[in-house]
Amino acid sequence: MAQLYFRYGAMGCGKTMQLLQVAFNYNERGQTVCVIKPRTDTKNGDKLLTRIGPERETDFTFTRRENIYNRIAKDYRDVDCILVDEAQFLTAKQVDQLMEVTVKLDIPVICYGLRLNFRRKDGGFEGATRLLQLAHKIEEIKTICDCGRKATLNCRFLNGKLVTDGPDILIDDGKSDIKYRALCNHCYYKLKENS
Ligand SMILES: [Zn+2]
């Protein structure tokens, strides 16, 4: 019986790297995977990139309106595993469609994504929230803050300053310096007081 997995972690914990490793392991055994991600306006386009080098083309990307179950049932029903990158950007409906993939098509689905948005409130990302409610298995990918504690927060820095409000997706206009860092709660409060 196939299952729906949500493997979440803060920014920079190597989620995409782990996804690529799983894809590699399947391929090495002569099995096939389908690698997908939600389409956002970021620069990477249809590729999965990692900070340390390896990359891979997606099999397809999809908009918020697309029914992923239908797409997989039509074109990918023979694959051995579905791997989803940037799963926090799924809609709640699309998470339900991925659950249908595990139940009706009996294909395991492994989603990688962030649990919380940089504002750390309002339920985080719709896709992550629904995955936390629905997934058969929820697993944390751990990463470390600069101070050595476990990092659980994704923080946005604009021109070097911690920001705690703004749009979910910030387009790089080339003029401002936008960075994300994984922080522990301790460092978050310290930086927030100083900002
Ligand atoms: Zn810290």
PDB file of N, CA, C and O in Angstrom, residues 80-129:
ATOM      1  N   ASP A  80       7.490   4.325 -10.449  1.00  0.00           N
ATOM      2  CA  ASP A  80       7.567   3.660  -9.146  1.00  0.00           C
ATOM      3  C   ASP A  80       7.467   4.628  -7.974  1.00  0.00           C
ATOM      4  O   ASP A  80       7.231   4.220  -6.844  1.00  0.00           O
ATOM      5  N   CYS A  81       7.676   5.918  -8.244  1.00  0.00           N
ATOM      6  CA  CYS A  81       7.596   6.898  -7.162  1.00  0.00           C
ATOM      7  C   CYS A  81       7.418   8.302  -7.741  1.00  0.00           C
ATOM      8  O   CYS A  81       7.978   8.613  -8.785  1.00  0.00           O
ATOM      9  N   ILE A  82       6.621   9.125  -7.055  1.00  0.00           N
ATOM     10  CA  ILE A  82       6.480  10.538  -7.421  1.00  0.00           C
ATOM     11  C   ILE A  82       7.254  11.354  -6.393  1.00  0.00           C
ATOM     12  O   ILE A  82       7.068  11.172  -5.185  1.00  0.00           O
ATOM     13  N   LEU A  83       8.131  12.250  -6.859  1.00  0.00           N
ATOM     14  CA  LEU A  83       8.905  13.098  -5.955  1.00  0.00           C
ATOM     15  C   LEU A  83       8.523  14.556  -6.200  1.00  0.00           C
ATOM     16  O   LEU A  83       8.571  15.033  -7.337  1.00  0.00           O
ATOM     17  N   VAL A  84       8.128  15.252  -5.140  1.00  0.00           N
ATOM     18  CA  VAL A  84       7.645  16.627  -5.283  1.00  0.00           C
ATOM     19  C   VAL A  84       8.580  17.578  -4.550  1.00  0.00           C
ATOM     20  O   VAL A  84       8.786  17.445  -3.339  1.00  0.00           O
ATOM     21  N   ASP A  85       9.149  18.535  -5.287  1.00  0.00           N
ATOM     22  CA  ASP A  85      10.008  19.540  -4.663  1.00  0.00           C
ATOM     23  C   ASP A  85       9.177  20.793  -4.391  1.00  0.00           C
ATOM     24  O   ASP A  85       8.154  21.020  -5.035  1.00  0.00           O
ATOM     25  N   GLU A  86       9.606  21.618  -3.445  1.00  0.00           N
ATOM     26  CA  GLU A  86       8.906  22.876  -3.103  1.00  0.00           C
ATOM     27  C   GLU A  86       7.423  22.627  -2.793  1.00  0.00           C
ATOM     28  O   GLU A  86       6.545  23.370  -3.228  1.00  0.00           O
ATOM     29  N   ALA A  87       7.168  21.572  -2.031  1.00  0.00           N
ATOM     30  CA  ALA A  87       5.788  21.127  -1.804  1.00  0.00           C
ATOM     31  C   ALA A  87       4.957  22.126  -1.012  1.00  0.00           C
ATOM     32  O   ALA A  87       3.720  22.055  -1.023  1.00  0.00           O
ATOM     33  N   GLN A  88       5.624  23.081  -0.344  1.00  0.00           N
ATOM     34  CA  GLN A  88       4.854  24.100   0.403  1.00  0.00           C
ATOM     35  C   GLN A  88       3.995  24.949  -0.527  1.00  0.00           C
ATOM     36  O   GLN A  88       3.010  25.532  -0.110  1.00  0.00           O
ATOM     37  N   PHE A  89       4.379  25.002  -1.806  1.00  0.00           N
ATOM     38  CA  PHE A  89       3.616  25.818  -2.767  1.00  0.00           C
ATOM     39  C   PHE A  89       2.453  25.069  -3.410  1.00  0.00           C
ATOM     40  O   PHE A  89       1.747  25.626  -4.253  1.00  0.00           O
ATOM     41  N   LEU A  90       2.220  23.804  -3.037  1.00  0.00           N
ATOM     42  CA  LEU A  90       1.034  23.091  -3.509  1.00  0.00           C
ATOM     43  C   LEU A  90      -0.206  23.776  -2.945  1.00  0.00           C
ATOM     44  O   LEU A  90      -0.156  24.386  -1.879  1.00  0.00           O
ATOM     45  N   THR A  91      -1.343  23.642  -3.619  1.00  0.00           N
ATOM     46  CA  THR A  91      -2.593  24.058  -2.993  1.00  0.00           C
ATOM     47  C   THR A  91      -3.071  22.894  -2.119  1.00  0.00           C
ATOM     48  O   THR A  91      -2.625  21.755  -2.287  1.00  0.00           O
ATOM     49  N   ALA A  92      -3.988  23.194  -1.190  1.00  0.00           N
ATOM     50  CA  ALA A  92      -4.534  22.127  -0.337  1.00  0.00           C
ATOM     51  C   ALA A  92      -5.175  21.050  -1.206  1.00  0.00           C
ATOM     52  O   ALA A  92      -5.026  19.848  -0.958  1.00  0.00           O
ATOM     53  N   LYS A  93      -5.872  21.494  -2.256  1.00  0.00           N
ATOM     54  CA  LYS A  93      -6.525  20.558  -3.195  1.00  0.00           C
ATOM     55  C   LYS A  93      -5.521  19.618  -3.837  1.00  0.00           C
ATOM     56  O   LYS A  93      -5.780  18.421  -4.020  1.00  0.00           O
ATOM     57  N   GLN A  94      -4.379  20.166  -4.227  1.00  0.00           N
ATOM     58  CA  GLN A  94      -3.358  19.336  -4.891  1.00  0.00           C
ATOM     59  C   GLN A  94      -2.757  18.309  -3.935  1.00  0.00           C
ATOM     60  O   GLN A  94      -2.383  17.217  -4.348  1.00  0.00           O
ATOM     61  N   VAL A  95      -2.676  18.637  -2.649  1.00  0.00           N
ATOM     62  CA  VAL A  95      -2.219  17.651  -1.672  1.00  0.00           C
ATOM     63  C   VAL A  95      -3.226  16.494  -1.619  1.00  0.00           C
ATOM     64  O   VAL A  95      -2.842  15.323  -1.605  1.00  0.00           O
ATOM     65  N   ASP A  96      -4.507  16.827  -1.643  1.00  0.00           N
ATOM     66  CA  ASP A  96      -5.539  15.782  -1.680  1.00  0.00           C
ATOM     67  C   ASP A  96      -5.407  14.931  -2.947  1.00  0.00           C
ATOM     68  O   ASP A  96      -5.601  13.720  -2.913  1.00  0.00           O
ATOM     69  N   GLN A  97      -5.063  15.583  -4.058  1.00  0.00           N
ATOM     70  CA  GLN A  97      -4.881  14.834  -5.316  1.00  0.00           C
ATOM     71  C   GLN A  97      -3.692  13.876  -5.210  1.00  0.00           C
ATOM     72  O   GLN A  97      -3.736  12.765  -5.739  1.00  0.00           O
ATOM     73  N   LEU A  98      -2.655  14.293  -4.499  1.00  0.00           N
ATOM     74  CA  LEU A  98      -1.491  13.409  -4.318  1.00  0.00           C
ATOM     75  C   LEU A  98      -1.855  12.227  -3.416  1.00  0.00           C
ATOM     76  O   LEU A  98      -1.383  11.110  -3.613  1.00  0.00           O
ATOM     77  N   MET A  99      -2.723  12.476  -2.443  1.00  0.00           N
ATOM     78  CA  MET A  99      -3.217  11.377  -1.608  1.00  0.00           C
ATOM     79  C   MET A  99      -3.962  10.365  -2.477  1.00  0.00           C
ATOM     80  O   MET A  99      -3.791   9.154  -2.331  1.00  0.00           O
ATOM     81  N   GLU A 100      -4.763  10.874  -3.420  1.00  0.00           N
ATOM     82  CA  GLU A 100      -5.479   9.996  -4.360  1.00  0.00           C
ATOM     83  C   GLU A 100      -4.504   9.154  -5.189  1.00  0.00           C
ATOM     84  O   GLU A 100      -4.787   8.000  -5.516  1.00  0.00           O
ATOM     85  N   VAL A 101      -3.364   9.756  -5.545  1.00  0.00           N
ATOM     86  CA  VAL A 101      -2.349   9.025  -6.321  1.00  0.00           C
ATOM     87  C   VAL A 101      -1.874   7.808  -5.529  1.00  0.00           C
ATOM     88  O   VAL A 101      -1.748   6.708  -6.064  1.00  0.00           O
ATOM     89  N   THR A 102      -1.642   7.995  -4.218  1.00  0.00           N
ATOM     90  CA  THR A 102      -1.164   6.863  -3.409  1.00  0.00           C
ATOM     91  C   THR A 102      -2.246   5.797  -3.283  1.00  0.00           C
ATOM     92  O   THR A 102      -1.960   4.603  -3.337  1.00  0.00           O
ATOM     93  N   VAL A 103      -3.493   6.225  -3.121  1.00  0.00           N
ATOM     94  CA  VAL A 103      -4.577   5.273  -2.862  1.00  0.00           C
ATOM     95  C   VAL A 103      -5.063   4.587  -4.143  1.00  0.00           C
ATOM     96  O   VAL A 103      -5.142   3.367  -4.208  1.00  0.00           O
ATOM     97  N   LYS A 104      -5.350   5.384  -5.170  1.00  0.00           N
ATOM     98  CA  LYS A 104      -5.978   4.823  -6.372  1.00  0.00           C
ATOM     99  C   LYS A 104      -4.975   4.254  -7.359  1.00  0.00           C
ATOM    100  O   LYS A 104      -5.261   3.301  -8.072  1.00  0.00           O
ATOM    101  N   LEU A 105      -3.775   4.874  -7.447  1.00  0.00           N
ATOM    102  CA  LEU A 105      -2.778   4.391  -8.409  1.00  0.00           C
ATOM    103  C   LEU A 105      -1.710   3.549  -7.714  1.00  0.00           C
ATOM    104  O   LEU A 105      -0.856   2.953  -8.367  1.00  0.00           O
ATOM    105  N   ASP A 106      -1.739   3.549  -6.372  1.00  0.00           N
ATOM    106  CA  ASP A 106      -0.770   2.790  -5.571  1.00  0.00           C
ATOM    107  C   ASP A 106       0.684   3.170  -5.888  1.00  0.00           C
ATOM    108  O   ASP A 106       1.556   2.319  -5.974  1.00  0.00           O
ATOM    109  N   ILE A 107       0.914   4.469  -6.068  1.00  0.00           N
ATOM    110  CA  ILE A 107       2.286   4.977  -6.277  1.00  0.00           C
ATOM    111  C   ILE A 107       2.664   5.802  -5.041  1.00  0.00           C
ATOM    112  O   ILE A 107       1.925   6.705  -4.657  1.00  0.00           O
ATOM    113  N   PRO A 108       3.812   5.506  -4.409  1.00  0.00           N
ATOM    114  CA  PRO A 108       4.231   6.336  -3.280  1.00  0.00           C
ATOM    115  C   PRO A 108       4.562   7.760  -3.734  1.00  0.00           C
ATOM    116  O   PRO A 108       5.107   7.948  -4.829  1.00  0.00           O
ATOM    117  N   VAL A 109       4.228   8.734  -2.900  1.00  0.00           N
ATOM    118  CA  VAL A 109       4.507  10.135  -3.206  1.00  0.00           C
ATOM    119  C   VAL A 109       5.328  10.714  -2.056  1.00  0.00           C
ATOM    120  O   VAL A 109       4.907  10.647  -0.909  1.00  0.00           O
ATOM    121  N   ILE A 110       6.507  11.253  -2.382  1.00  0.00           N
ATOM    122  CA  ILE A 110       7.351  11.856  -1.349  1.00  0.00           C
ATOM    123  C   ILE A 110       7.465  13.353  -1.627  1.00  0.00           C
ATOM    124  O   ILE A 110       7.961  13.762  -2.677  1.00  0.00           O
ATOM    125  N   CYS A 111       6.961  14.160  -0.691  1.00  0.00           N
ATOM    126  CA  CYS A 111       6.969  15.614  -0.841  1.00  0.00           C
ATOM    127  C   CYS A 111       8.048  16.220   0.035  1.00  0.00           C
ATOM    128  O   CYS A 111       8.168  15.875   1.213  1.00  0.00           O
ATOM    129  N   TYR A 112       8.825  17.137  -0.525  1.00  0.00           N
ATOM    130  CA  TYR A 112       9.856  17.861   0.222  1.00  0.00           C
ATOM    131  C   TYR A 112       9.475  19.329   0.260  1.00  0.00           C
ATOM    132  O   TYR A 112       9.125  19.898  -0.770  1.00  0.00           O
ATOM    133  N   GLY A 113       9.538  19.939   1.446  1.00  0.00           N
ATOM    134  CA  GLY A 113       9.203  21.355   1.489  1.00  0.00           C
ATOM    135  C   GLY A 113       9.424  21.979   2.846  1.00  0.00           C
ATOM    136  O   GLY A 113       9.856  21.332   3.794  1.00  0.00           O
ATOM    137  N   LEU A 114       9.091  23.252   2.893  1.00  0.00           N
ATOM    138  CA  LEU A 114       9.172  24.006   4.133  1.00  0.00           C
ATOM    139  C   LEU A 114       7.895  23.793   4.933  1.00  0.00           C
ATOM    140  O   LEU A 114       6.833  23.569   4.365  1.00  0.00           O
ATOM    141  N   ARG A 115       7.994  23.885   6.245  1.00  0.00           N
ATOM    142  CA  ARG A 115       6.810  23.738   7.094  1.00  0.00           C
ATOM    143  C   ARG A 115       6.161  25.100   7.339  1.00  0.00           C
ATOM    144  O   ARG A 115       4.955  25.243   7.355  1.00  0.00           O
ATOM    145  N   LEU A 116       6.984  26.114   7.536  1.00  0.00           N
ATOM    146  CA  LEU A 116       6.511  27.436   7.921  1.00  0.00           C
ATOM    147  C   LEU A 116       7.013  28.480   6.950  1.00  0.00           C
ATOM    148  O   LEU A 116       8.124  28.360   6.448  1.00  0.00           O
ATOM    149  N   ASN A 117       6.223  29.531   6.727  1.00  0.00           N
ATOM    150  CA  ASN A 117       6.758  30.629   5.933  1.00  0.00           C
ATOM    151  C   ASN A 117       7.578  31.555   6.834  1.00  0.00           C
ATOM    152  O   ASN A 117       7.616  31.369   8.047  1.00  0.00           O
ATOM    153  N   PHE A 118       8.215  32.550   6.241  1.00  0.00           N
ATOM    154  CA  PHE A 118       9.157  33.384   7.012  1.00  0.00           C
ATOM    155  C   PHE A 118       8.450  34.256   8.044  1.00  0.00           C
ATOM    156  O   PHE A 118       9.073  34.776   8.942  1.00  0.00           O
ATOM    157  N   ARG A 119       7.118  34.417   7.918  1.00  0.00           N
ATOM    158  CA  ARG A 119       6.379  35.203   8.922  1.00  0.00           C
ATOM    159  C   ARG A 119       6.115  34.393  10.184  1.00  0.00           C
ATOM    160  O   ARG A 119       5.687  34.917  11.172  1.00  0.00           O
ATOM    161  N   ARG A 120       6.339  33.091  10.134  1.00  0.00           N
ATOM    162  CA  ARG A 120       6.133  32.137  11.225  1.00  0.00           C
ATOM    163  C   ARG A 120       4.728  32.154  11.795  1.00  0.00           C
ATOM    164  O   ARG A 120       4.531  31.835  12.948  1.00  0.00           O
ATOM    165  N   LYS A 121       3.740  32.577  11.042  1.00  0.00           N
ATOM    166  CA  LYS A 121       2.379  32.546  11.577  1.00  0.00           C
ATOM    167  C   LYS A 121       1.403  32.313  10.440  1.00  0.00           C
ATOM    168  O   LYS A 121       1.797  31.883   9.379  1.00  0.00           O
ATOM    169  N   ASP A 122       0.156  32.580  10.657  1.00  0.00           N
ATOM    170  CA  ASP A 122      -0.964  32.401   9.729  1.00  0.00           C
ATOM    171  C   ASP A 122      -0.938  31.044   9.025  1.00  0.00           C
ATOM    172  O   ASP A 122      -1.289  30.893   7.876  1.00  0.00           O
ATOM    173  N   GLY A 123      -0.558  30.027   9.762  1.00  0.00           N
ATOM    174  CA  GLY A 123      -0.654  28.667   9.234  1.00  0.00           C
ATOM    175  C   GLY A 123       0.427  28.291   8.256  1.00  0.00           C
ATOM    176  O   GLY A 123       0.424  27.190   7.729  1.00  0.00           O
ATOM    177  N   GLY A 124       1.366  29.196   8.028  1.00  0.00           N
ATOM    178  CA  GLY A 124       2.453  28.848   7.110  1.00  0.00           C
ATOM    179  C   GLY A 124       1.956  28.734   5.691  1.00  0.00           C
ATOM    180  O   GLY A 124       1.094  29.485   5.254  1.00  0.00           O
ATOM    181  N   PHE A 125       2.479  27.779   4.960  1.00  0.00           N
ATOM    182  CA  PHE A 125       2.096  27.581   3.571  1.00  0.00           C
ATOM    183  C   PHE A 125       0.904  26.626   3.494  1.00  0.00           C
ATOM    184  O   PHE A 125       0.859  25.621   4.201  1.00  0.00           O
ATOM    185  N   GLU A 126       0.005  26.905   2.569  1.00  0.00           N
ATOM    186  CA  GLU A 126      -1.196  26.075   2.384  1.00  0.00           C
ATOM    187  C   GLU A 126      -0.833  24.608   2.132  1.00  0.00           C
ATOM    188  O   GLU A 126      -1.409  23.699   2.731  1.00  0.00           O
ATOM    189  N   GLY A 127       0.136  24.378   1.252  1.00  0.00           N
ATOM    190  CA  GLY A 127       0.520  23.002   0.918  1.00  0.00           C
ATOM    191  C   GLY A 127       1.123  22.276   2.109  1.00  0.00           C
ATOM    192  O   GLY A 127       0.829  21.104   2.360  1.00  0.00           O
ATOM    193  N   ALA A 128       1.962  22.990   2.869  1.00  0.00           N
ATOM    194  CA  ALA A 128       2.607  22.379   4.035  1.00  0.00           C
ATOM    195  C   ALA A 128       1.566  22.057   5.111  1.00  0.00           C
ATOM    196  O   ALA A 128       1.587  20.986   5.719  1.00  0.00           O
ATOM    197  N   THR A 129       0.655  22.980   5.319  1.00  0.00           N
ATOM    198  CA  THR A 129      -0.388  22.773   6.330  1.00  0.00           C
ATOM    199  C   THR A 129      -1.221  21.540   6.004  1.00  0.00           C
ATOM    200  O   THR A 129      -1.466  20.691   6.859  1.00  0.00           O
TER     201      THR A 129
END
